[in-house]
């Protein structure tokens, strides 16, 4: 009980400190999520059009995913130095796998009859992608995006180990000074941020699924 009270006391007494770290954490995660989304969706679409290299891209991503985050952070420090740059690179590298995979799987799972109908109606490859395949694949893509976002927020918590900002600063400071309340306070905020964001993304995913199902039913009615 004293431990829990100590955490709440810490939040009250050092509110500005934790608020600043929270903003840093959100900014670091948001930038990494932006880069990851752009790279992941672009590569995911590309390998659906070039399936010969799909296994290579997915294989390389799977391999990178097995590398411990601390090891990757340490490797990047030797290349890009200490700070946010190395953290952003590591977070982006780790985050692209679920986006690439879900984009690839989502587009490939679009009903072939729907695609054939769109082609028969004179759709170009660009129209087919943006007006048929991506809208129908959106629930799967969002599911991958949701996984990536939660993972990025969590991994950003250890970015302070290489000099980046964010709530990891509080965690690291608590560990190095043997101050468990500080470590717990930082960890709780990271977890709460991830849970809140995941909840809202879950609502978006549910809405996208309903819309996609409605689109499919409408297409079936027309046939």
Short mmCIF file of C-alpha atoms in Angstrom, two decimals:
data_model
loop_
_atom_site.label_atom_id
_atom_site.label_comp_id
_atom_site.label_asym_id
_atom_site.label_seq_id
_atom_site.Cartn_x
_atom_site.Cartn_y
_atom_site.Cartn_z
CA UNK A 1 0.00 0.00 0.00
CA UNK A 2 2.84 2.38 0.87
CA UNK A 3 4.39 1.64 -2.51
CA UNK A 4 1.20 2.62 -4.37
CA UNK A 5 0.80 5.76 -2.27
CA UNK A 6 4.42 6.60 -3.05
CA UNK A 7 3.68 6.44 -6.78
CA UNK A 8 0.67 8.77 -6.48
CA UNK A 9 2.70 11.14 -4.33
CA UNK A 10 5.39 11.15 -6.99
CA UNK A 11 2.85 12.03 -9.69
CA UNK A 12 1.59 14.97 -7.63
CA UNK A 13 4.96 16.32 -6.54
CA UNK A 14 6.63 15.92 -9.93
CA UNK A 15 3.67 16.48 -12.22
CA UNK A 16 5.54 18.81 -14.62
CA UNK A 17 8.39 16.29 -14.93
CA UNK A 18 6.09 13.42 -15.89
CA UNK A 19 3.94 15.61 -18.13
CA UNK A 20 6.99 16.74 -20.09
CA UNK A 21 8.17 13.14 -20.46
CA UNK A 22 4.68 12.08 -21.58
CA UNK A 23 4.65 14.73 -24.33
CA UNK A 24 8.14 13.65 -25.43
CA UNK A 25 6.99 10.03 -25.49
CA UNK A 26 3.92 10.84 -27.58
CA UNK A 27 5.98 12.91 -30.05
CA UNK A 28 8.67 10.24 -30.39
CA UNK A 29 6.08 7.50 -30.89
CA UNK A 30 4.00 9.59 -33.31
CA UNK A 31 6.97 10.36 -35.59
CA UNK A 32 8.03 6.70 -35.59
CA UNK A 33 4.44 5.60 -36.32
CA UNK A 34 4.22 8.05 -39.24
CA UNK A 35 7.45 6.79 -40.83
CA UNK A 36 6.52 3.17 -40.17
CA UNK A 37 3.06 3.54 -41.70
CA UNK A 38 4.34 5.20 -44.88
CA UNK A 39 7.17 2.68 -45.37
CA UNK A 40 5.11 -0.35 -44.33
CA UNK A 41 2.05 0.32 -46.51
CA UNK A 42 4.20 1.31 -49.49
CA UNK A 43 6.27 -1.89 -49.26
CA UNK A 44 3.16 -3.97 -48.57
CA UNK A 45 1.50 -2.69 -51.74
CA UNK A 46 4.70 -3.07 -53.75
CA UNK A 47 5.16 -6.75 -52.92
CA UNK A 48 1.56 -7.52 -53.89
CA UNK A 49 2.52 -6.27 -57.36
CA UNK A 50 5.92 -8.00 -57.31
CA UNK A 51 5.28 -11.34 -55.63
CA UNK A 52 8.69 -12.74 -56.55
CA UNK A 53 10.31 -10.55 -53.92
CA UNK A 54 7.46 -10.83 -51.39
CA UNK A 55 9.03 -13.82 -49.63
CA UNK A 56 12.39 -12.03 -49.49
CA UNK A 57 10.95 -8.83 -47.98
CA UNK A 58 8.83 -10.73 -45.46
CA UNK A 59 11.74 -13.03 -44.62
CA UNK A 60 14.11 -10.12 -43.96
CA UNK A 61 11.48 -8.45 -41.78
CA UNK A 62 10.90 -11.65 -39.82
CA UNK A 63 14.64 -11.94 -39.25
CA UNK A 64 14.95 -8.35 -38.01
CA UNK A 65 12.00 -8.98 -35.71
CA UNK A 66 13.99 -11.71 -33.92
CA UNK A 67 16.80 -9.30 -33.00
CA UNK A 68 16.50 -8.15 -29.36
CA UNK A 69 15.58 -4.48 -29.16
CA UNK A 70 18.49 -3.67 -26.84
CA UNK A 71 20.92 -5.23 -29.32
CA UNK A 72 19.48 -3.20 -32.18
CA UNK A 73 19.60 -0.01 -30.14
CA UNK A 74 23.23 -0.70 -29.29
CA UNK A 75 24.10 -1.41 -32.93
CA UNK A 76 22.48 1.83 -34.11
CA UNK A 77 24.33 3.91 -31.52
CA UNK A 78 27.58 3.01 -33.29
CA UNK A 79 26.12 4.22 -36.60
CA UNK A 80 23.77 7.13 -35.90
CA UNK A 81 24.87 8.07 -32.39
CA UNK A 82 23.02 8.58 -29.11
CA UNK A 83 19.63 10.28 -29.11
CA UNK A 84 16.27 10.40 -30.86
CA UNK A 85 17.63 9.58 -34.32
CA UNK A 86 18.75 6.09 -33.35
CA UNK A 87 15.54 5.55 -31.40
CA UNK A 88 13.37 6.55 -34.37
CA UNK A 89 15.28 4.25 -36.72
CA UNK A 90 14.94 1.30 -34.33
CA UNK A 91 11.23 1.92 -33.68
CA UNK A 92 10.56 2.20 -37.41
CA UNK A 93 12.50 -0.96 -38.23
CA UNK A 94 10.62 -2.94 -35.58
CA UNK A 95 7.24 -1.52 -36.53
CA UNK A 96 7.20 -2.18 -40.28
CA UNK A 97 6.66 -5.96 -40.07
CA UNK A 98 2.97 -5.99 -38.98
CA UNK A 99 2.14 -3.19 -41.43
CA UNK A 100 3.88 -4.85 -44.41
CA UNK A 101 2.45 -8.27 -43.61
CA UNK A 102 -1.12 -7.10 -42.99
CA UNK A 103 -1.14 -4.87 -46.07
CA UNK A 104 0.13 -7.76 -48.19
CA UNK A 105 -2.30 -10.29 -46.70
CA UNK A 106 -5.25 -7.89 -46.72
CA UNK A 107 -4.89 -7.03 -50.41
CA UNK A 108 -4.30 -10.64 -51.41
CA UNK A 109 -7.41 -11.77 -49.54
CA UNK A 110 -9.74 -9.50 -51.52
CA UNK A 111 -12.24 -11.71 -53.37
CA UNK A 112 -10.95 -12.48 -56.86
CA UNK A 113 -14.48 -12.17 -58.27
CA UNK A 114 -14.68 -8.59 -57.00
CA UNK A 115 -11.37 -7.81 -58.71
CA UNK A 116 -12.48 -9.47 -61.95
CA UNK A 117 -15.70 -7.45 -61.90
CA UNK A 118 -13.78 -4.20 -61.38
CA UNK A 119 -11.37 -5.04 -64.22
CA UNK A 120 -14.27 -5.97 -66.50
CA UNK A 121 -15.83 -2.57 -65.82
CA UNK A 122 -12.64 -0.90 -67.08
CA UNK A 123 -10.85 -0.09 -63.83
CA UNK A 124 -7.19 0.81 -64.18
CA UNK A 125 -4.59 -0.72 -61.85
CA UNK A 126 -4.55 2.49 -59.81
CA UNK A 127 -8.35 2.59 -59.54
CA UNK A 128 -8.41 -1.09 -58.65
CA UNK A 129 -5.94 -0.49 -55.84
CA UNK A 130 -7.41 2.67 -54.30
CA UNK A 131 -11.13 2.09 -54.91
CA UNK A 132 -11.42 -1.68 -54.47
CA UNK A 133 -8.48 -3.47 -52.87
CA UNK A 134 -7.37 -0.98 -50.20
CA UNK A 135 -10.92 -0.20 -48.96
CA UNK A 136 -11.68 -3.92 -48.61
CA UNK A 137 -8.27 -4.66 -47.08
CA UNK A 138 -8.56 -1.74 -44.64
CA UNK A 139 -9.73 -3.78 -41.59
CA UNK A 140 -6.71 -6.09 -41.91
CA UNK A 141 -4.36 -3.14 -42.43
CA UNK A 142 -5.79 -1.35 -39.40
CA UNK A 143 -5.29 -4.50 -37.31
CA UNK A 144 -1.61 -4.46 -38.26
CA UNK A 145 -1.44 -0.72 -37.61
CA UNK A 146 -2.96 -1.26 -34.18
CA UNK A 147 -0.36 -3.87 -33.27
CA UNK A 148 2.42 -1.61 -34.54
CA UNK A 149 1.22 1.43 -32.58
CA UNK A 150 1.01 -0.40 -29.25
CA UNK A 151 4.40 -2.02 -29.87
CA UNK A 152 5.98 1.33 -30.76
CA UNK A 153 4.64 3.02 -27.63
CA UNK A 154 5.97 0.17 -25.50
CA UNK A 155 9.39 0.05 -27.20
CA UNK A 156 9.76 3.82 -26.91
CA UNK A 157 9.89 3.19 -23.17
CA UNK A 158 13.42 1.79 -23.48
CA UNK A 159 14.62 4.43 -25.95
CA UNK A 160 16.08 6.41 -23.05
CA UNK A 161 18.75 3.70 -22.77
CA UNK A 162 20.38 5.33 -25.80
CA UNK A 163 19.74 8.93 -24.80
CA UNK A 164 16.28 9.51 -26.26
CA UNK A 165 13.50 11.26 -24.35
CA UNK A 166 10.14 10.00 -23.24
CA UNK A 167 8.81 8.12 -20.23
CA UNK A 168 11.74 5.75 -20.45
CA UNK A 169 13.77 8.51 -18.77
CA UNK A 170 11.75 8.02 -15.59
CA UNK A 171 12.06 4.24 -15.85
CA UNK A 172 15.82 4.39 -16.39
CA UNK A 173 16.30 6.94 -13.61
CA UNK A 174 14.37 4.74 -11.21
CA UNK A 175 16.50 1.72 -12.10
CA UNK A 176 19.86 3.50 -11.83
CA UNK A 177 19.00 5.23 -8.53
CA UNK A 178 17.26 2.21 -6.97
CA UNK A 179 13.99 4.16 -6.83
CA UNK A 180 11.29 1.55 -7.61
CA UNK A 181 8.43 4.08 -7.29
CA UNK A 182 9.96 6.16 -10.11
CA UNK A 183 10.37 3.06 -12.29
CA UNK A 184 6.78 1.98 -11.64
CA UNK A 185 5.44 5.51 -12.24
CA UNK A 186 7.07 5.68 -15.69
CA UNK A 187 6.02 2.14 -16.58
CA UNK A 188 2.39 2.72 -15.57
CA UNK A 189 2.15 5.82 -17.78
CA UNK A 190 3.58 3.91 -20.75
CA UNK A 191 1.06 1.11 -20.20
CA UNK A 192 -1.86 3.53 -19.78
CA UNK A 193 -0.91 5.40 -22.96
CA UNK A 194 -0.74 2.13 -24.91
CA UNK A 195 -4.08 0.89 -23.52
CA UNK A 196 -5.92 4.16 -24.26
CA UNK A 197 -4.58 4.38 -27.82
CA UNK A 198 -5.33 0.69 -28.42
CA UNK A 199 -8.92 1.19 -27.22
CA UNK A 200 -9.60 4.00 -29.70
CA UNK A 201 -7.88 2.14 -32.53
CA UNK A 202 -10.09 -0.85 -31.68
CA UNK A 203 -13.14 1.33 -32.29
CA UNK A 204 -11.71 2.47 -35.63
CA UNK A 205 -10.98 -1.14 -36.60
CA UNK A 206 -14.53 -2.20 -35.68
CA UNK A 207 -16.00 0.61 -37.79
CA UNK A 208 -13.74 -0.29 -40.74
CA UNK A 209 -14.85 -3.94 -40.51
CA UNK A 210 -18.52 -2.96 -40.52
CA UNK A 211 -17.99 -0.72 -43.53
CA UNK A 212 -16.05 -3.42 -45.42
CA UNK A 213 -18.72 -6.03 -44.70
CA UNK A 214 -21.38 -3.60 -45.91
CA UNK A 215 -19.42 -2.99 -49.11
CA UNK A 216 -19.08 -6.72 -49.75
CA UNK A 217 -22.82 -7.28 -49.17
CA UNK A 218 -23.64 -4.44 -51.51
CA UNK A 219 -21.39 -5.97 -54.15
CA UNK A 220 -23.06 -9.36 -53.71
CA UNK A 221 -26.50 -7.76 -54.14
CA UNK A 222 -25.46 -6.13 -57.40
CA UNK A 223 -24.29 -9.47 -58.75
#
